[in-house]
Coordinates of C-alpha atoms in Angstrom, one line a residue:
M1 CA 3.8 -73.1 -2.7
A2 CA 2.1 -71.0 0.1
T3 CA 3.1 -67.4 0.4
L4 CA 3.4 -65.6 3.6
T5 CA 2.0 -62.1 3.6
V6 CA 3.8 -59.6 5.8
P7 CA 1.7 -56.8 7.2
R8 CA 2.9 -53.2 5.6
E9 CA 3.7 -51.9 9.2
S10 CA 6.1 -54.8 9.9
R11 CA 7.9 -54.4 6.6
T12 CA 8.9 -50.7 7.3
S13 CA 9.4 -50.9 11.1
G14 CA 12.9 -52.4 10.8
R15 CA 14.3 -49.6 8.4
P16 CA 17.0 -47.2 10.1
G17 CA 15.7 -43.6 10.8
V18 CA 11.9 -44.6 10.7
A19 CA 9.8 -45.0 13.5
P20 CA 6.9 -47.4 13.8
R21 CA 3.8 -46.0 13.0
R22 CA 1.5 -45.2 16.1
P23 CA -2.0 -46.6 15.9
G24 CA -4.2 -44.1 14.5
G25 CA -1.4 -41.6 13.9
R26 CA 1.0 -40.4 11.2
R27 CA 4.3 -42.1 10.9
F28 CA 7.3 -39.9 12.1
E29 CA 10.0 -39.7 9.5
L30 CA 13.3 -39.0 11.2
T31 CA 15.6 -39.1 8.2
P32 CA 14.6 -35.9 6.7
Y33 CA 15.2 -33.9 9.8
L34 CA 18.7 -35.4 9.8
F35 CA 19.6 -34.0 6.4
L36 CA 18.3 -30.6 7.3
L37 CA 20.3 -30.5 10.6
P38 CA 23.7 -29.3 9.2
G39 CA 21.9 -26.6 7.0
M40 CA 19.9 -25.5 10.0
A41 CA 23.1 -25.3 12.1
L42 CA 24.8 -23.1 9.7
F43 CA 21.8 -20.9 9.2
C44 CA 21.6 -20.5 13.0
V45 CA 25.3 -19.6 13.2
I46 CA 25.6 -17.5 10.1
V47 CA 22.2 -15.8 9.8
A48 CA 20.0 -16.1 12.9
Y49 CA 22.5 -15.4 15.5
P50 CA 23.8 -12.1 13.7
L51 CA 20.3 -11.2 13.0
G52 CA 19.3 -11.5 16.6
R53 CA 22.3 -9.9 17.8
S54 CA 22.1 -6.8 15.6
L55 CA 18.5 -6.5 16.6
Q56 CA 19.5 -6.5 20.4
I57 CA 22.2 -3.9 19.4
S58 CA 19.6 -1.7 17.7
F59 CA 18.0 -1.1 21.2
Y60 CA 21.1 0.1 22.8
D61 CA 23.5 3.0 22.9
W62 CA 26.2 0.5 22.1
A63 CA 29.3 0.8 23.6
V64 CA 32.4 -0.3 21.4
V65 CA 34.9 -0.4 24.3
P66 CA 34.5 -3.8 26.2
T67 CA 34.9 -2.2 29.5
Q68 CA 32.1 0.3 29.1
V69 CA 28.5 -0.6 29.6
S70 CA 25.9 -0.3 26.8
R71 CA 22.9 1.7 27.8
F72 CA 19.4 0.4 26.9
I73 CA 17.6 3.2 25.0
G74 CA 14.4 1.3 23.7
F75 CA 13.3 2.5 20.3
D76 CA 15.2 5.7 20.4
N77 CA 17.5 4.6 17.6
Y78 CA 14.3 3.8 15.3
V79 CA 12.8 7.2 16.1
R80 CA 16.1 8.9 15.3
G81 CA 16.3 7.1 11.9
L82 CA 12.8 8.2 11.0
Q83 CA 13.6 11.8 11.9
D84 CA 17.1 11.6 10.0
S85 CA 16.7 13.7 6.8
Q86 CA 20.1 12.3 5.5
F87 CA 18.7 8.8 5.8
W88 CA 15.5 9.7 3.9
L89 CA 17.9 11.3 1.3
S90 CA 19.8 7.9 0.9
L91 CA 16.4 6.4 0.6
A92 CA 15.3 8.8 -2.3
N93 CA 18.8 8.2 -4.0
V94 CA 18.2 4.5 -4.0
G95 CA 14.8 5.1 -5.3
V96 CA 16.4 7.0 -8.2
Y97 CA 18.9 4.1 -8.6
L98 CA 15.9 1.6 -8.8
V99 CA 13.9 3.6 -11.3
I100 CA 17.0 3.7 -13.5
T101 CA 18.4 0.4 -13.1
V102 CA 15.6 -2.0 -12.8
P103 CA 13.9 -1.1 -16.2
G104 CA 17.2 -0.7 -17.7
Q105 CA 18.3 -4.2 -16.8
V106 CA 14.8 -5.8 -17.4
V107 CA 14.3 -4.2 -21.0
I108 CA 17.9 -4.7 -22.2
G109 CA 18.2 -8.3 -20.6
M110 CA 14.8 -9.2 -22.3
L111 CA 16.0 -7.8 -25.6
I112 CA 19.4 -9.7 -25.5
A113 CA 17.7 -13.0 -24.4
V114 CA 14.9 -12.8 -27.1
L115 CA 17.7 -12.3 -29.6
L116 CA 19.9 -15.0 -28.4
D117 CA 17.0 -17.4 -28.1
S118 CA 16.5 -17.3 -31.9
K119 CA 18.7 -19.1 -34.4
L120 CA 21.4 -16.6 -34.3
P121 CA 25.1 -17.7 -35.5
G122 CA 27.6 -17.6 -32.6
R123 CA 24.8 -17.2 -29.9
T124 CA 26.9 -19.2 -27.4
L125 CA 29.8 -16.8 -27.8
F126 CA 27.6 -13.9 -27.3
R127 CA 25.9 -15.5 -24.2
V128 CA 29.3 -15.8 -22.6
L129 CA 30.2 -12.2 -23.6
F130 CA 27.1 -10.5 -22.3
Y131 CA 27.5 -12.6 -19.0
L132 CA 30.9 -11.9 -18.3
P133 CA 30.2 -8.5 -16.5
V134 CA 28.2 -10.5 -13.9
V135 CA 31.2 -12.6 -12.8
T136 CA 33.7 -9.7 -12.6
S137 CA 34.6 -8.1 -9.2
W138 CA 32.4 -5.1 -8.0
V139 CA 35.6 -3.4 -6.8
V140 CA 37.6 -3.8 -10.1
V141 CA 34.5 -2.4 -12.2
A142 CA 33.8 0.4 -9.8
L143 CA 37.4 1.6 -10.1
L144 CA 37.1 1.3 -13.7
F145 CA 34.0 3.3 -14.1
K146 CA 35.4 5.9 -11.6
Y147 CA 38.2 6.4 -14.2
L148 CA 35.7 6.6 -17.1
F149 CA 33.7 9.3 -15.5
T150 CA 36.7 11.2 -14.0
T151 CA 36.4 15.0 -14.9
D152 CA 39.9 15.5 -16.2
G153 CA 41.3 12.7 -18.1
G154 CA 38.2 10.4 -17.9
A155 CA 37.2 8.5 -21.1
I156 CA 33.6 9.8 -21.1
N157 CA 34.7 13.5 -21.3
W158 CA 37.4 12.7 -23.7
V159 CA 34.9 11.4 -26.2
L160 CA 32.3 14.0 -25.4
H161 CA 34.6 17.1 -25.4
D162 CA 37.8 16.3 -27.2
T163 CA 36.5 13.8 -29.8
L164 CA 32.8 14.4 -30.7
H165 CA 32.9 18.2 -29.4
L166 CA 29.4 17.7 -27.9
V167 CA 30.0 19.6 -24.8
D168 CA 32.2 22.9 -24.3
H169 CA 33.8 21.7 -21.0
N170 CA 34.5 18.8 -19.1
I171 CA 31.5 17.4 -17.1
A172 CA 32.3 16.8 -13.2
W173 CA 30.2 13.6 -13.3
L174 CA 31.0 12.3 -9.9
Q175 CA 30.9 15.9 -8.3
G176 CA 27.2 16.3 -8.7
R177 CA 24.3 14.5 -7.2
W178 CA 22.3 13.6 -10.4
T179 CA 25.3 12.9 -12.6
G180 CA 26.9 10.7 -9.8
L181 CA 23.8 8.8 -9.5
M182 CA 23.6 8.5 -13.3
A183 CA 27.2 7.2 -13.4
V184 CA 26.5 4.6 -10.7
S185 CA 23.3 3.6 -12.4
I186 CA 25.0 2.8 -15.6
L187 CA 27.4 0.6 -13.9
G188 CA 24.6 -1.0 -12.3
I189 CA 22.8 -1.8 -15.5
W190 CA 26.0 -2.9 -17.3
K191 CA 26.7 -5.4 -14.4
G192 CA 23.2 -6.8 -14.0
V193 CA 22.1 -7.2 -17.5
G194 CA 24.0 -10.3 -18.1
W195 CA 22.1 -12.1 -15.0
A196 CA 18.7 -10.9 -16.2
M197 CA 19.5 -12.4 -19.6
V198 CA 20.2 -15.6 -18.4
I199 CA 17.1 -15.9 -16.4
F200 CA 15.0 -14.9 -19.4
L201 CA 16.7 -17.3 -21.6
A202 CA 16.0 -20.2 -19.2
A203 CA 12.2 -19.1 -19.1
L204 CA 12.1 -18.4 -23.0
S205 CA 13.3 -22.0 -23.7
G206 CA 10.3 -23.3 -21.8
V207 CA 7.8 -21.7 -24.1
S208 CA 6.0 -24.0 -26.2
A209 CA 7.4 -24.1 -29.9
D210 CA 3.9 -25.4 -31.1
L211 CA 2.2 -22.1 -29.8
K212 CA 4.8 -19.9 -31.6
E213 CA 4.2 -22.0 -34.8
A214 CA 0.6 -21.7 -34.5
A215 CA 0.8 -17.8 -33.9
A216 CA 3.1 -17.7 -37.0
L217 CA 0.7 -19.7 -39.2
D218 CA -2.1 -17.1 -38.0
G219 CA 0.0 -14.2 -39.4
A220 CA 1.7 -13.0 -36.1
N221 CA 4.9 -11.2 -36.7
A222 CA 7.8 -11.5 -34.3
W223 CA 6.7 -8.7 -32.1
H224 CA 3.1 -10.1 -31.7
R225 CA 4.5 -13.6 -30.9
F226 CA 6.5 -12.2 -28.2
L227 CA 3.8 -9.9 -26.7
N228 CA 0.9 -12.5 -27.0
V229 CA 2.8 -16.0 -26.5
S230 CA 6.1 -15.6 -25.0
L231 CA 5.5 -12.6 -22.7
P232 CA 2.5 -14.1 -20.8
A233 CA 4.4 -17.5 -20.5
I234 CA 7.3 -16.0 -18.5
R235 CA 5.2 -13.7 -16.5
K236 CA 6.2 -15.3 -13.1
T237 CA 9.9 -15.2 -14.3
L238 CA 9.5 -11.5 -14.8
L239 CA 8.2 -11.1 -11.4
F240 CA 11.1 -13.2 -9.9
V241 CA 13.6 -10.9 -11.8
V242 CA 11.9 -7.6 -11.0
V243 CA 11.7 -8.5 -7.2
L244 CA 15.3 -9.7 -7.0
L245 CA 16.7 -6.6 -8.9
I246 CA 14.7 -4.6 -6.6
I247 CA 16.1 -6.2 -3.5
G248 CA 19.5 -6.1 -5.1
G249 CA 19.1 -2.4 -5.9
F250 CA 18.5 -1.6 -2.3
N251 CA 21.7 -3.3 -1.4
V252 CA 23.8 -1.0 -3.8
F253 CA 26.9 -0.3 -1.8
I254 CA 30.5 -0.8 -3.2
S255 CA 30.0 1.2 -6.5
V256 CA 28.6 4.2 -4.4
L257 CA 31.3 3.9 -2.0
L258 CA 34.2 3.6 -4.4
M259 CA 32.9 5.9 -7.1
T260 CA 31.5 8.9 -5.2
N261 CA 31.8 7.9 -1.5
G262 CA 28.4 9.4 -1.1
G263 CA 29.4 12.9 -2.1
P264 CA 29.1 15.6 -2.8
A265 CA 28.0 16.4 0.9
G266 CA 26.0 13.2 1.1
G267 CA 24.2 13.9 -2.3
T268 CA 24.7 10.3 -3.5
E269 CA 24.4 8.6 -0.3
V270 CA 22.5 5.3 -0.1
P271 CA 21.4 3.5 2.9
L272 CA 24.2 1.0 3.0
T273 CA 26.9 3.5 2.7
Y274 CA 25.2 5.6 5.3
M275 CA 24.8 2.7 7.7
Y276 CA 28.6 1.7 6.9
K277 CA 29.6 5.4 8.0
Q278 CA 27.6 5.5 10.9
A279 CA 29.0 2.1 12.0
F280 CA 32.5 2.1 11.2
G281 CA 33.0 5.9 10.8
F282 CA 31.2 7.1 14.0
L283 CA 31.3 3.8 15.7
D284 CA 27.4 4.2 16.2
F285 CA 26.7 0.6 16.0
G286 CA 23.2 0.9 17.7
Y287 CA 22.0 3.5 15.4
A288 CA 23.6 1.7 12.3
S289 CA 21.6 -1.6 13.4
A290 CA 18.3 0.3 13.6
L291 CA 18.9 1.8 10.3
S292 CA 19.4 -1.8 8.7
F293 CA 16.0 -2.8 10.2
L294 CA 14.3 0.2 8.9
L295 CA 15.6 -0.6 5.5
A296 CA 14.6 -4.2 5.7
I297 CA 11.1 -3.1 6.6
A298 CA 11.0 -0.8 3.5
I299 CA 12.3 -3.8 1.2
A300 CA 9.5 -6.1 2.6
V301 CA 6.9 -3.4 2.2
V302 CA 7.9 -2.8 -1.5
S303 CA 8.3 -6.6 -2.2
F304 CA 4.6 -7.1 -0.7
V305 CA 3.2 -4.5 -3.1
Q306 CA 4.8 -6.0 -6.1
F307 CA 3.5 -9.4 -5.4
R308 CA 0.0 -8.0 -4.8
L309 CA 0.1 -6.1 -8.0
F310 CA 1.5 -8.9 -10.2
R311 CA -1.0 -11.3 -8.6
E312 CA -4.0 -8.9 -9.3
D313 CA -2.6 -8.2 -12.9
S314 CA -2.4 -12.0 -13.7
G315 CA -5.8 -12.7 -12.4
E316 CA -4.8 -14.7 -9.4
R317 CA -6.8 -12.7 -6.9
R318 CA -8.4 -14.8 -4.1

């Protein structure tokens, strides 16, 4: 029986959402764009418009009262931010927070992940227990830690002073700059270790068991197997975790606001609490918007430097 050969272009030209191929050109696929349309619409409404509006406000002496006229002042808000010592202090404070919390979360999260990646009895239960702080409310745990670090009647001072007698007086944890930052950082580590652990666990599960067995047969102990086999295999995951933790660290807000409120005298202020007070305390929305873009530039620069350093360290230099 004779068969009829149908040209390829003729078979596809009748499919819905597929335009016929133009002679000498690429076929235009409409269907993927239709699937992207709802997401792009939400992105424009929820992200792009507020971002553009905030950028516009940052160039104005913004008037909150609708009947007043906002005055265009150009880059004055940005210049003011760069000359604001309190803003630089808030950046220094968030730098201290990053130096404490990022290594703390990475090291502790990695250690727990390595332990739970082995054949440990009850490891599923431990995974759940270590992940529980991640899903708890920031407001609840911030108020809980505020109670723990309260000067009179706080659990930490009760242990150090009344029980172990390691100090001769109660420590005013939340009334000092460095002790306040330490308290906030301890909360940040406690809250984020579970997230880092889950990411590292997923990465470690993809490391080849054959390589580990080969290293063990060569006499490598557990530490050397981790250092020479597992760690190089999860290097990109480590970069991913570090970058996200640093970005998240720049956005620390609720814990500082509820535990110290930026005190004493702005000593524990971080960029987001400072912006919040400028916007909703002094109703200076133009200045607060400019500060937000200065912070975004700082985060972008730090992230770019991290990617460059990790790329050069891993031999991916172009």
